[in-house]
Amino acid sequence: MELSPLSVILLLAALIHHGHTQVRPTPAVTITPNPAFRGETVTLRCDQQGRGQIERPYIWKKDNSLVLSSSSQDHVISPVADSHSGDYTCSGTVTGTSRYSHTSAPVRLTVSDLPTATLTTHPTSPLFTGESVTLTCNISNYDGWTYQWETQNNQHQWSAVSQSVYQPVNSNTVTIRGDYVGNGGQYRCRGERPDRPGSSQNSTSVTLTVTALLRPTLTVEPKWSPVFTGESVTLKCEIGTLDGWTYQWEKQNNQHGWPAVSHPVSHAVNGDTLTISAGAVATVDYYRCRGQLPNRPASVSDSDPVTLTVAALPRATLTVEPKWRPMFTGESVTLKCEIQSNSDWTYQWYKGSSRTAVSQSQLNTFIISSVEDQDQYWCRGERSSRPTSSQDSNKVTLTVRDLPTATLTTHPTSPLFTGESVTLKCKISHHYGWTYQWEKHYYQHQWFVVSQSVYHTVNGNTLTIRGDDVVTGDQYRCRGERPDRPRSSHYSNSVTLTVTETPTPALTITPNPAFRGETVTLRCVIGGGVRQWTYNWFKDGQFYNSRTAPEYKIRSVTDSEWGEYYCYGTVTRTSVSSHYSAAVTLTVSETPKPELSSSFKGAALIGNPVTLYCKLNQSAGWRFYWSKHTQTPENETTTETHSYAIRSVSFSDGGQYWCRAGRGNPVYYTNYSDALWVHVTDTSLLVTLIVHPSRSQHFTNDSLSLSCERQSNSAGWRVRRYTHSERVSDCSSGWGSVTGSTCNISSLSSSHTGVYWCESESGGSSNPVNITVHNGSVILDSPVHPVTEGYSLTLHCLYRHTKPSNLTADFYKDGSFLQTQTTGEMTIRTVSKSDEGLYHCKLPEKGESPQSWISVRSLGNGSMLAKVSIGLGLALLLIITLCLIWFYKEKRGKQQNINQTEHPASTPLQDDDPSAQSSNGTYEEIMHTKKELRQKDKAVVRPTDVTYSQIEMKTRDNKDAEAQPGEVTYADIKLKPKPKKKPKKQKDNLHKGQSSAGDETVYSELK
């Protein structure tokens, strides 16, 4: 095949390009060993990496400086030194070319010293004669060392230490026995091991210094002798110049032994000193000391002992001149402090138990002249040179008494009555032989001596002032004098005479009027100061009684004590008497009998409050006692007021009640009242008071309708009330308008607040309801009748100007916050007995409603029977309705016994549920004869022997166009039996009475 010129040119160009683009190799440096120790041989090698071959010459650089060019891959450094440390690189020529390879990456060679051995001695120099020493060789880093020990001889040459009894070698320690330790001996060590590094450097050599045992020097400060009692001494133990000594102190005992000093309170050790407190220094005490270095038992010998000599301080002696006991105020004595030895004393005087001087003087006398100085005294001396003080002197107790004080008394005591004389008596306790001096104070504020005269009779220690010389405001005082100590007394307190008119008593009789058998207290009160009076009593102008007490009690008063009483008093054992009191008439009447009444008429409804009133038209101060069933005093209930309240009446509260009142001590009781019967009934009353609007609270100016409604006829029933004025009145008395059995109030006011009920002409009554009329802006819409347990209850907070749904209200029970509702109403889903209480509500920034009591009626057997009856009635109503529809379709044109009757005047019995309000409705009465029922649908017949069912859908007429929330329709279901059977009489648990089974009526709530 023939190549064209162009092909040849292209082939040559390709070959040339291939030769020029061949890859250059990059070598790598390895260093062994690295790091290296000084003196070792280190090999550096330039190895090929990647494609291409490297040939000599090899270029070696250190820290980018040329080291050498070699034909060998290896560069050997021996021995290596610190100067060889650095970064090494290499490069070479590419095989078959003149070009160089790339330069290798740098590799650092590190050269370090061999480890150095460290040599320590224990104990450290200097060593004491006979003391052994241990040398320890330590080499940081690396393991597996064996240690070489060397000592220097006299020719300053180092030779190995051989194992021997004098210097046993144990691994890295060598112990030199005490008798082999020489002063000036030098030692060093080093280590060897099989691996790198093979050896360490030699340790620094140590030189042993041996010295003789040290002997302490014991000195005494202060250096005087003898030492006086009370002075302290400090001993100091000095041992050479070494540090770290601990010192031992010893004191010679009676057996000439040297036990250690072990009294830290009296002997205080502080390093090399021992301070002996003043009280512990005694005559001829011997002390010595010695030192001890830690862990070196043979270090020092005992010091020479020192001897302490102690001399007693000079004694001070205290004497008193003159020597009389006790001292009296105004007298003085001199205390003298004497110290026999030495001179230049300054005397200090001490009082009581205090160690603080009350006086200090160069004089050795101290004068006492006041009663405050009474105490115990002692002295001592102080001086500038030794001895600096004396011993305390003996103690002297000085008794300093005040001069006796005269006591002045008067008889009789002030105030004095006009014309009455008075005797002053001056008495001085303690001591005898007194003569008495009397002084009178005149208007010039000066005192003059009173002398014997026709107006003043002086007799020993008494002064009698005649009655016509006794003047209000005169002042007298006295004092005593005698020839011996004390020579006089202090003046007595001064007395001021007061003259007053003869008093008139005030006579009180309690109680008055009194009742037969009651205890009456007569009290005759006479003013005019503290006098011992005898009280004289008169009745109807005749002397009645006399006694020293101001009170006279008539036990079990009778009609014979009725009369006019007065009294007067005479001062005991004098002729002084008071005026007569004004006459007071005591009235005695027969024992009263209170009147017992109730807050309502007729039977009381279970769960409602009942209040009994015990009326007594007499004065105050009575307590009231209540009896039930029997007049037994031990079972009476006591109240402080004339009312007895039963908050929630139950059947057990029914029965006969009496009351009586009592007062005084012992208690005087009235007669018992006439008996009052309290009748308690369940909710199934024959008549019910219907309130419209059906709530217990109402706004002023609103209208109110109250209706007495029965199952049959409400004729003969009237609405009555009991208001705060405690007056019972009828609707016809003017506060309402009467239409049949309904009472209408067109405009309410606060005076309409009270208790309302229905009452018949025969005395029967309905359950009472509480009506509150509020003049404010907020009321609580709460039920007027008790709520049945288990039912729901909704309370509304009403505002006078706005519907309740537009307001946020806070609800409270018994004063405690319950909840906040934005709808203005609060619902209790299932009412329980615990929900009973006082409720009210509050509209923020608008007002607060009054409180209303909500009663909860327990769910008893009667309520269960009612529920069962309601269920049966509803079932029967459904069956009859289905039958009517079927009959109507089958026989559209046939005559049916269906009468539709409208009863607009029907009035249902209002249930006690608060939500039970009236609604508009239609009344239908549907009757089927028993025969027709059997013919048309035998399935309708039930074993209840029903002749026909009369179903009445009843409601009260409502004038409002729209039904109010929560209004209820009541269904009156009458179940009538066959006429052939005689009706059975059975007890109706709901009504708690007898009713005919042929006329059972059940009220159910249809919502």
Tab-separated table of N, CA, C and O in Angstrom, residues 887-980:
chain	number	residue	atom	x	y	z
A	887	PHE	N	-110.216	4.496	61.966
A	887	PHE	CA	-111.680	4.553	61.887
A	887	PHE	C	-112.136	5.595	60.880
A	887	PHE	O	-113.083	5.400	60.123
A	888	TYR	N	-111.420	6.730	60.869
A	888	TYR	CA	-111.825	7.815	59.979
A	888	TYR	C	-111.716	7.422	58.508
A	888	TYR	O	-112.551	7.753	57.681
A	889	LYS	N	-110.696	6.708	58.170
A	889	LYS	CA	-110.514	6.283	56.785
A	889	LYS	C	-111.514	5.199	56.397
A	889	LYS	O	-111.976	5.155	55.255
A	890	GLU	N	-111.794	4.290	57.339
A	890	GLU	CA	-112.686	3.162	57.012
A	890	GLU	C	-114.137	3.621	56.925
A	890	GLU	O	-114.880	3.169	56.076
A	891	LYS	N	-114.518	4.490	57.821
A	891	LYS	CA	-115.925	4.900	57.850
A	891	LYS	C	-115.988	6.415	57.901
A	891	LYS	O	-116.197	7.009	58.948
A	892	ARG	N	-115.680	7.027	56.737
A	892	ARG	CA	-115.624	8.474	56.683
A	892	ARG	C	-116.980	9.074	56.961
A	892	ARG	O	-117.087	10.127	57.591
A	893	GLY	N	-118.026	8.430	56.424
A	893	GLY	CA	-119.347	9.038	56.567
A	893	GLY	C	-120.097	8.624	57.793
A	893	GLY	O	-121.198	9.100	58.029
A	894	LYS	N	-119.530	7.679	58.583
A	894	LYS	CA	-120.262	7.155	59.740
A	894	LYS	C	-120.205	8.141	60.900
A	894	LYS	O	-119.216	8.840	61.089
A	895	GLN	N	-121.317	8.111	61.673
A	895	GLN	CA	-121.350	8.966	62.864
A	895	GLN	C	-120.303	8.497	63.851
A	895	GLN	O	-120.216	7.319	64.151
A	896	GLN	N	-119.486	9.411	64.315
A	896	GLN	CA	-118.431	9.078	65.284
A	896	GLN	C	-118.705	9.823	66.586
A	896	GLN	O	-119.216	10.926	66.580
A	897	ASN	N	-118.401	9.112	67.673
A	897	ASN	CA	-118.586	9.715	69.003
A	897	ASN	C	-117.362	10.529	69.397
A	897	ASN	O	-116.630	10.202	70.313
A	898	ILE	N	-117.175	11.543	68.545
A	898	ILE	CA	-116.024	12.415	68.817
A	898	ILE	C	-116.550	13.829	69.027
A	898	ILE	O	-117.215	14.352	68.152
A	899	ASN	N	-116.384	14.348	70.110
A	899	ASN	CA	-116.806	15.715	70.419
A	899	ASN	C	-115.572	16.572	70.669
A	899	ASN	O	-114.737	16.219	71.466
A	900	GLN	N	-115.524	17.640	69.918
A	900	GLN	CA	-114.407	18.557	70.111
A	900	GLN	C	-114.926	19.759	70.888
A	900	GLN	O	-115.840	20.414	70.467
A	901	THR	N	-114.340	19.919	72.007
A	901	THR	CA	-114.799	20.974	72.917
A	901	THR	C	-113.637	21.888	73.255
A	901	THR	O	-112.571	21.418	73.581
A	902	GLU	N	-113.858	23.162	73.187
A	902	GLU	CA	-112.813	24.134	73.543
A	902	GLU	C	-113.050	24.626	74.960
A	902	GLU	O	-114.169	24.910	75.326
A	903	HIS	N	-111.991	24.588	75.769
A	903	HIS	CA	-112.084	25.002	77.171
A	903	HIS	C	-111.145	26.170	77.399
A	903	HIS	O	-110.060	25.996	77.925
A	904	PRO	N	-111.520	27.324	77.056
A	904	PRO	CA	-110.586	28.456	77.208
A	904	PRO	C	-110.322	28.831	78.644
A	904	PRO	O	-109.348	29.485	78.929
A	905	ALA	N	-111.198	28.452	79.554
A	905	ALA	CA	-111.000	28.881	80.954
A	905	ALA	C	-110.319	27.835	81.799
A	905	ALA	O	-110.202	27.991	82.996
A	906	SER	N	-109.899	26.725	81.221
A	906	SER	CA	-109.254	25.656	82.006
A	906	SER	C	-107.949	26.166	82.594
A	906	SER	O	-107.228	26.908	81.955
A	907	THR	N	-107.626	25.712	83.796
A	907	THR	CA	-106.413	26.168	84.512
A	907	THR	C	-105.650	24.962	85.008
A	907	THR	O	-106.154	24.241	85.856
A	908	PRO	N	-104.488	24.678	84.496
A	908	PRO	CA	-103.734	23.486	84.926
A	908	PRO	C	-103.052	23.719	86.269
A	908	PRO	O	-102.812	24.838	86.670
A	909	LEU	N	-102.727	22.636	86.993
A	909	LEU	CA	-101.907	22.688	88.214
A	909	LEU	C	-100.468	22.897	87.803
A	909	LEU	O	-99.920	22.103	87.053
A	910	GLN	N	-99.918	23.953	88.225
A	910	GLN	CA	-98.532	24.287	87.816
A	910	GLN	C	-97.558	23.361	88.493
A	910	GLN	O	-97.582	23.182	89.685
A	911	ASP	N	-96.677	22.751	87.673
A	911	ASP	CA	-95.637	21.872	88.226
A	911	ASP	C	-94.576	22.711	88.936
A	911	ASP	O	-94.397	23.887	88.662
A	912	ASP	N	-93.856	22.059	89.819
A	912	ASP	CA	-92.842	22.787	90.594
A	912	ASP	C	-91.565	23.023	89.817
A	912	ASP	O	-90.662	23.662	90.314
A	913	ASP	N	-91.472	22.424	88.604
A	913	ASP	CA	-90.276	22.694	87.792
A	913	ASP	C	-90.275	24.154	87.376
A	913	ASP	O	-91.279	24.680	86.909
A	914	PRO	N	-89.133	24.852	87.511
A	914	PRO	CA	-89.120	26.279	87.156
A	914	PRO	C	-89.379	26.556	85.707
A	914	PRO	O	-89.750	27.659	85.340
A	915	SER	N	-89.163	25.586	84.862
A	915	SER	CA	-89.380	25.802	83.426
A	915	SER	C	-90.808	25.558	83.024
A	915	SER	O	-91.187	25.730	81.883
A	916	ALA	N	-91.629	25.144	83.965
A	916	ALA	CA	-93.009	24.798	83.636
A	916	ALA	C	-93.846	26.068	83.554
A	916	ALA	O	-94.418	26.506	84.534
A	917	GLN	N	-93.950	26.672	82.405
A	917	GLN	CA	-94.751	27.854	82.170
A	917	GLN	C	-95.841	27.501	81.159
A	917	GLN	O	-95.752	26.526	80.418
A	918	SER	N	-96.851	28.324	81.138
A	918	SER	CA	-98.013	28.034	80.285
A	918	SER	C	-97.712	28.308	78.827
A	918	SER	O	-96.862	29.081	78.479
A	919	SER	N	-98.456	27.655	77.937
A	919	SER	CA	-98.345	27.909	76.495
A	919	SER	C	-99.733	27.893	75.892
A	919	SER	O	-100.670	27.329	76.444
A	920	ASN	N	-99.863	28.495	74.732
A	920	ASN	CA	-101.143	28.473	74.025
A	920	ASN	C	-101.396	27.085	73.473
A	920	ASN	O	-100.514	26.428	72.989
A	921	GLY	N	-102.631	26.643	73.510
A	921	GLY	CA	-102.927	25.318	72.997
A	921	GLY	C	-104.416	25.131	72.756
A	921	GLY	O	-105.251	25.989	73.034
A	922	THR	N	-104.806	23.994	72.248
A	922	THR	CA	-106.199	23.623	71.961
A	922	THR	C	-106.567	22.451	72.836
A	922	THR	O	-105.763	21.553	73.032
A	923	TYR	N	-107.766	22.488	73.387
A	923	TYR	CA	-108.221	21.418	74.275
A	923	TYR	C	-109.130	20.476	73.504
A	923	TYR	O	-110.081	20.884	72.849
A	924	GLU	N	-108.839	19.209	73.582
A	924	GLU	CA	-109.662	18.206	72.910
A	924	GLU	C	-110.071	17.153	73.916
A	924	GLU	O	-109.244	16.706	74.702
A	925	GLU	N	-111.315	16.771	73.863
A	925	GLU	CA	-111.796	15.692	74.713
A	925	GLU	C	-112.289	14.584	73.802
A	925	GLU	O	-113.204	14.777	72.995
A	926	ILE	N	-111.655	13.451	73.862
A	926	ILE	CA	-111.945	12.341	72.945
A	926	ILE	C	-112.456	11.188	73.772
A	926	ILE	O	-111.772	10.727	74.679
A	927	MET	N	-113.683	10.721	73.502
A	927	MET	CA	-114.278	9.643	74.290
A	927	MET	C	-114.655	8.485	73.377
A	927	MET	O	-115.193	8.674	72.296
A	928	HIS	N	-114.424	7.289	73.798
A	928	HIS	CA	-114.821	6.061	73.102
A	928	HIS	C	-115.460	5.146	74.111
A	928	HIS	O	-114.881	4.918	75.173
A	929	THR	N	-116.597	4.624	73.752
A	929	THR	CA	-117.217	3.659	74.657
A	929	THR	C	-116.473	2.353	74.567
A	929	THR	O	-115.812	2.054	73.585
A	930	LYS	N	-116.619	1.583	75.601
A	930	LYS	CA	-115.921	0.299	75.658
A	930	LYS	C	-116.408	-0.627	74.548
A	930	LYS	O	-115.630	-1.364	73.937
A	931	LYS	N	-117.713	-0.530	74.264
A	931	LYS	CA	-118.264	-1.407	73.228
A	931	LYS	C	-117.678	-1.091	71.873
A	931	LYS	O	-117.299	-1.973	71.105
A	932	GLU	N	-117.651	0.194	71.517
A	932	GLU	CA	-117.101	0.587	70.223
A	932	GLU	C	-115.645	0.197	70.095
A	932	GLU	O	-115.203	-0.243	69.041
A	933	LEU	N	-114.923	0.316	71.160
A	933	LEU	CA	-113.514	-0.044	71.091
A	933	LEU	C	-113.349	-1.521	70.819
A	933	LEU	O	-112.470	-1.931	70.070
A	934	ARG	N	-114.205	-2.320	71.449
A	934	ARG	CA	-114.085	-3.765	71.211
A	934	ARG	C	-114.468	-4.122	69.788
A	934	ARG	O	-113.875	-5.020	69.186
A	935	GLN	N	-115.483	-3.416	69.251
A	935	GLN	CA	-115.914	-3.737	67.888
A	935	GLN	C	-114.883	-3.295	66.860
A	935	GLN	O	-114.637	-3.981	65.884
A	936	LYS	N	-114.315	-2.134	67.071
A	936	LYS	CA	-113.440	-1.567	66.040
A	936	LYS	C	-112.038	-2.131	66.083
A	936	LYS	O	-111.424	-2.363	65.071
A	937	ASP	N	-111.527	-2.296	67.249
A	937	ASP	CA	-110.137	-2.770	67.348
A	937	ASP	C	-109.940	-3.396	68.700
A	937	ASP	O	-109.796	-2.730	69.693
A	938	LYS	N	-109.983	-4.728	68.740
A	938	LYS	CA	-109.791	-5.416	69.997
A	938	LYS	C	-108.386	-5.235	70.550
A	938	LYS	O	-108.153	-5.437	71.720
A	939	ALA	N	-107.486	-4.900	69.679
A	939	ALA	CA	-106.098	-4.729	70.141
A	939	ALA	C	-105.943	-3.545	71.067
A	939	ALA	O	-104.968	-3.437	71.778
A	940	VAL	N	-106.965	-2.657	71.041
A	940	VAL	CA	-106.840	-1.470	71.877
A	940	VAL	C	-107.134	-1.785	73.329
A	940	VAL	O	-106.683	-1.101	74.234
A	941	VAL	N	-107.875	-2.833	73.608
A	941	VAL	CA	-108.294	-3.138	74.975
A	941	VAL	C	-107.081	-3.508	75.813
A	941	VAL	O	-106.254	-4.295	75.392
A	942	ARG	N	-106.963	-2.952	77.044
A	942	ARG	CA	-105.861	-3.194	77.964
A	942	ARG	C	-106.428	-3.702	79.271
A	942	ARG	O	-107.588	-3.442	79.605
A	943	PRO	N	-105.642	-4.427	80.014
A	943	PRO	CA	-106.133	-4.996	81.277
A	943	PRO	C	-106.283	-3.943	82.368
A	943	PRO	O	-106.198	-4.251	83.525
A	944	THR	N	-106.486	-2.693	82.024
A	944	THR	CA	-106.671	-1.646	83.035
A	944	THR	C	-108.143	-1.345	83.251
A	944	THR	O	-108.478	-0.426	83.996
A	945	ASP	N	-109.025	-2.071	82.582
A	945	ASP	CA	-110.481	-1.888	82.716
A	945	ASP	C	-110.881	-0.447	82.467
A	945	ASP	O	-111.531	0.209	83.289
A	946	VAL	N	-110.469	0.069	81.329
A	946	VAL	CA	-110.779	1.440	80.978
A	946	VAL	C	-112.078	1.475	80.206
A	946	VAL	O	-112.219	0.802	79.194
A	947	THR	N	-113.003	2.278	80.749
A	947	THR	CA	-114.257	2.455	80.019
A	947	THR	C	-114.058	3.464	78.908
A	947	THR	O	-114.423	3.255	77.771
A	948	TYR	N	-113.497	4.596	79.254
A	948	TYR	CA	-113.118	5.572	78.239
A	948	TYR	C	-111.988	6.411	78.785
A	948	TYR	O	-111.735	6.455	79.974
A	949	SER	N	-111.329	7.057	77.879
A	949	SER	CA	-110.214	7.951	78.264
A	949	SER	C	-110.585	9.362	77.864
A	949	SER	O	-110.960	9.601	76.722
A	950	GLN	N	-110.475	10.203	78.832
A	950	GLN	CA	-110.696	11.632	78.560
A	950	GLN	C	-109.338	12.323	78.609
A	950	GLN	O	-108.707	12.378	79.636
A	951	ILE	N	-108.920	12.795	77.481
A	951	ILE	CA	-107.602	13.428	77.371
A	951	ILE	C	-107.834	14.909	77.151
A	951	ILE	O	-108.429	15.302	76.159
A	952	GLU	N	-107.358	15.698	78.104
A	952	GLU	CA	-107.545	17.137	78.008
A	952	GLU	C	-106.172	17.811	77.866
A	952	GLU	O	-105.318	17.661	78.724
A	953	MET	N	-105.984	18.514	76.768
A	953	MET	CA	-104.774	19.307	76.554
A	953	MET	C	-105.079	20.699	77.098
A	953	MET	O	-105.843	21.451	76.495
A	954	LYS	N	-104.540	21.022	78.292
A	954	LYS	CA	-104.915	22.260	78.979
A	954	LYS	C	-103.777	23.269	78.954
A	954	LYS	O	-102.633	22.907	79.028
A	955	THR	N	-104.165	24.505	78.935
A	955	THR	CA	-103.187	25.580	79.076
A	955	THR	C	-103.896	26.798	79.625
A	955	THR	O	-105.106	26.923	79.523
A	956	ARG	N	-103.132	27.670	80.232
A	956	ARG	CA	-103.710	28.949	80.681
A	956	ARG	C	-103.747	29.922	79.516
A	956	ARG	O	-102.902	29.888	78.643
A	957	ASP	N	-104.748	30.752	79.556
A	957	ASP	CA	-104.802	31.809	78.546
A	957	ASP	C	-103.599	32.710	78.680
A	957	ASP	O	-103.214	33.082	79.777
A	958	ASN	N	-103.021	33.048	77.581
A	958	ASN	CA	-101.852	33.936	77.575
A	958	ASN	C	-102.175	35.138	76.713
A	958	ASN	O	-102.518	34.996	75.547
A	959	LYS	N	-102.065	36.301	77.310
A	959	LYS	CA	-102.385	37.514	76.559
A	959	LYS	C	-101.308	37.858	75.555
A	959	LYS	O	-101.547	38.601	74.611
A	960	ASP	N	-100.099	37.360	75.754
A	960	ASP	CA	-99.023	37.685	74.817
A	960	ASP	C	-99.248	36.946	73.515
A	960	ASP	O	-99.714	35.805	73.490
A	961	ALA	N	-98.840	37.563	72.468
A	961	ALA	CA	-99.021	36.965	71.144
A	961	ALA	C	-98.093	35.805	70.926
A	961	ALA	O	-98.404	34.884	70.200
A	962	GLU	N	-96.921	35.825	71.553
A	962	GLU	CA	-95.915	34.782	71.343
A	962	GLU	C	-95.683	34.047	72.640
A	962	GLU	O	-95.728	34.621	73.722
A	963	ALA	N	-95.423	32.728	72.516
A	963	ALA	CA	-95.106	31.921	73.707
A	963	ALA	C	-93.743	32.300	74.225
A	963	ALA	O	-92.833	32.522	73.464
A	964	GLN	N	-93.639	32.333	75.565
A	964	GLN	CA	-92.354	32.658	76.175
A	964	GLN	C	-91.442	31.440	76.167
A	964	GLN	O	-91.926	30.305	76.128
A	965	PRO	N	-90.147	31.637	76.258
A	965	PRO	CA	-89.208	30.487	76.270
A	965	PRO	C	-89.476	29.604	77.462
A	965	PRO	O	-89.659	30.077	78.577
A	966	GLY	N	-89.447	28.317	77.211
A	966	GLY	CA	-89.596	27.363	78.302
A	966	GLY	C	-91.040	27.140	78.716
A	966	GLY	O	-91.297	26.554	79.758
A	967	GLU	N	-92.064	27.629	77.929
A	967	GLU	CA	-93.446	27.415	78.330
A	967	GLU	C	-93.827	25.959	78.126
A	967	GLU	O	-93.336	25.272	77.247
A	968	VAL	N	-94.757	25.461	78.958
A	968	VAL	CA	-95.074	24.032	79.012
A	968	VAL	C	-96.569	23.832	78.844
A	968	VAL	O	-97.369	24.611	79.379
A	969	THR	N	-96.949	22.812	78.155
A	969	THR	CA	-98.354	22.394	78.046
A	969	THR	C	-98.569	21.194	78.942
A	969	THR	O	-97.767	20.264	78.938
A	970	TYR	N	-99.634	21.213	79.746
A	970	TYR	CA	-99.936	20.107	80.651
A	970	TYR	C	-101.081	19.288	80.086
A	970	TYR	O	-102.097	19.831	79.638
A	971	ALA	N	-100.944	17.986	80.130
A	971	ALA	CA	-102.009	17.079	79.673
A	971	ALA	C	-102.682	16.474	80.880
A	971	ALA	O	-102.012	15.913	81.738
A	972	ASP	N	-104.007	16.593	80.950
A	972	ASP	CA	-104.805	16.046	82.054
A	972	ASP	C	-105.386	14.720	81.576
A	972	ASP	O	-106.279	14.688	80.738
A	973	ILE	N	-104.873	13.613	82.083
A	973	ILE	CA	-105.286	12.271	81.621
A	973	ILE	C	-106.095	11.628	82.725
A	973	ILE	O	-105.587	11.406	83.826
A	974	LYS	N	-107.383	11.382	82.465
A	974	LYS	CA	-108.260	10.743	83.456
A	974	LYS	C	-108.566	9.325	83.013
A	974	LYS	O	-109.073	9.101	81.928
A	975	LEU	N	-108.249	8.352	83.831
A	975	LEU	CA	-108.486	6.939	83.536
A	975	LEU	C	-109.702	6.496	84.339
A	975	LEU	O	-109.675	6.557	85.577
A	976	LYS	N	-110.759	6.097	83.661
A	976	LYS	CA	-111.996	5.728	84.355
A	976	LYS	C	-112.261	4.232	84.224
A	976	LYS	O	-112.121	3.656	83.167
A	977	PRO	N	-112.690	3.562	85.264
A	977	PRO	CA	-112.904	2.103	85.259
A	977	PRO	C	-114.281	1.715	84.761
A	977	PRO	O	-115.116	2.559	84.454
A	978	LYS	N	-114.521	0.371	84.679
A	978	LYS	CA	-115.833	-0.146	84.318
A	978	LYS	C	-116.852	0.220	85.398
A	978	LYS	O	-116.542	0.224	86.572
A	979	PRO	N	-118.064	0.472	84.994
A	979	PRO	CA	-119.069	0.807	86.004
A	979	PRO	C	-119.514	-0.375	86.820
A	979	PRO	O	-120.069	-0.212	87.888
A	980	LYS	N	-119.250	-1.616	86.351
A	980	LYS	CA	-119.714	-2.806	87.055
A	980	LYS	C	-118.885	-3.099	88.277
A	980	LYS	O	-119.353	-3.670	89.231
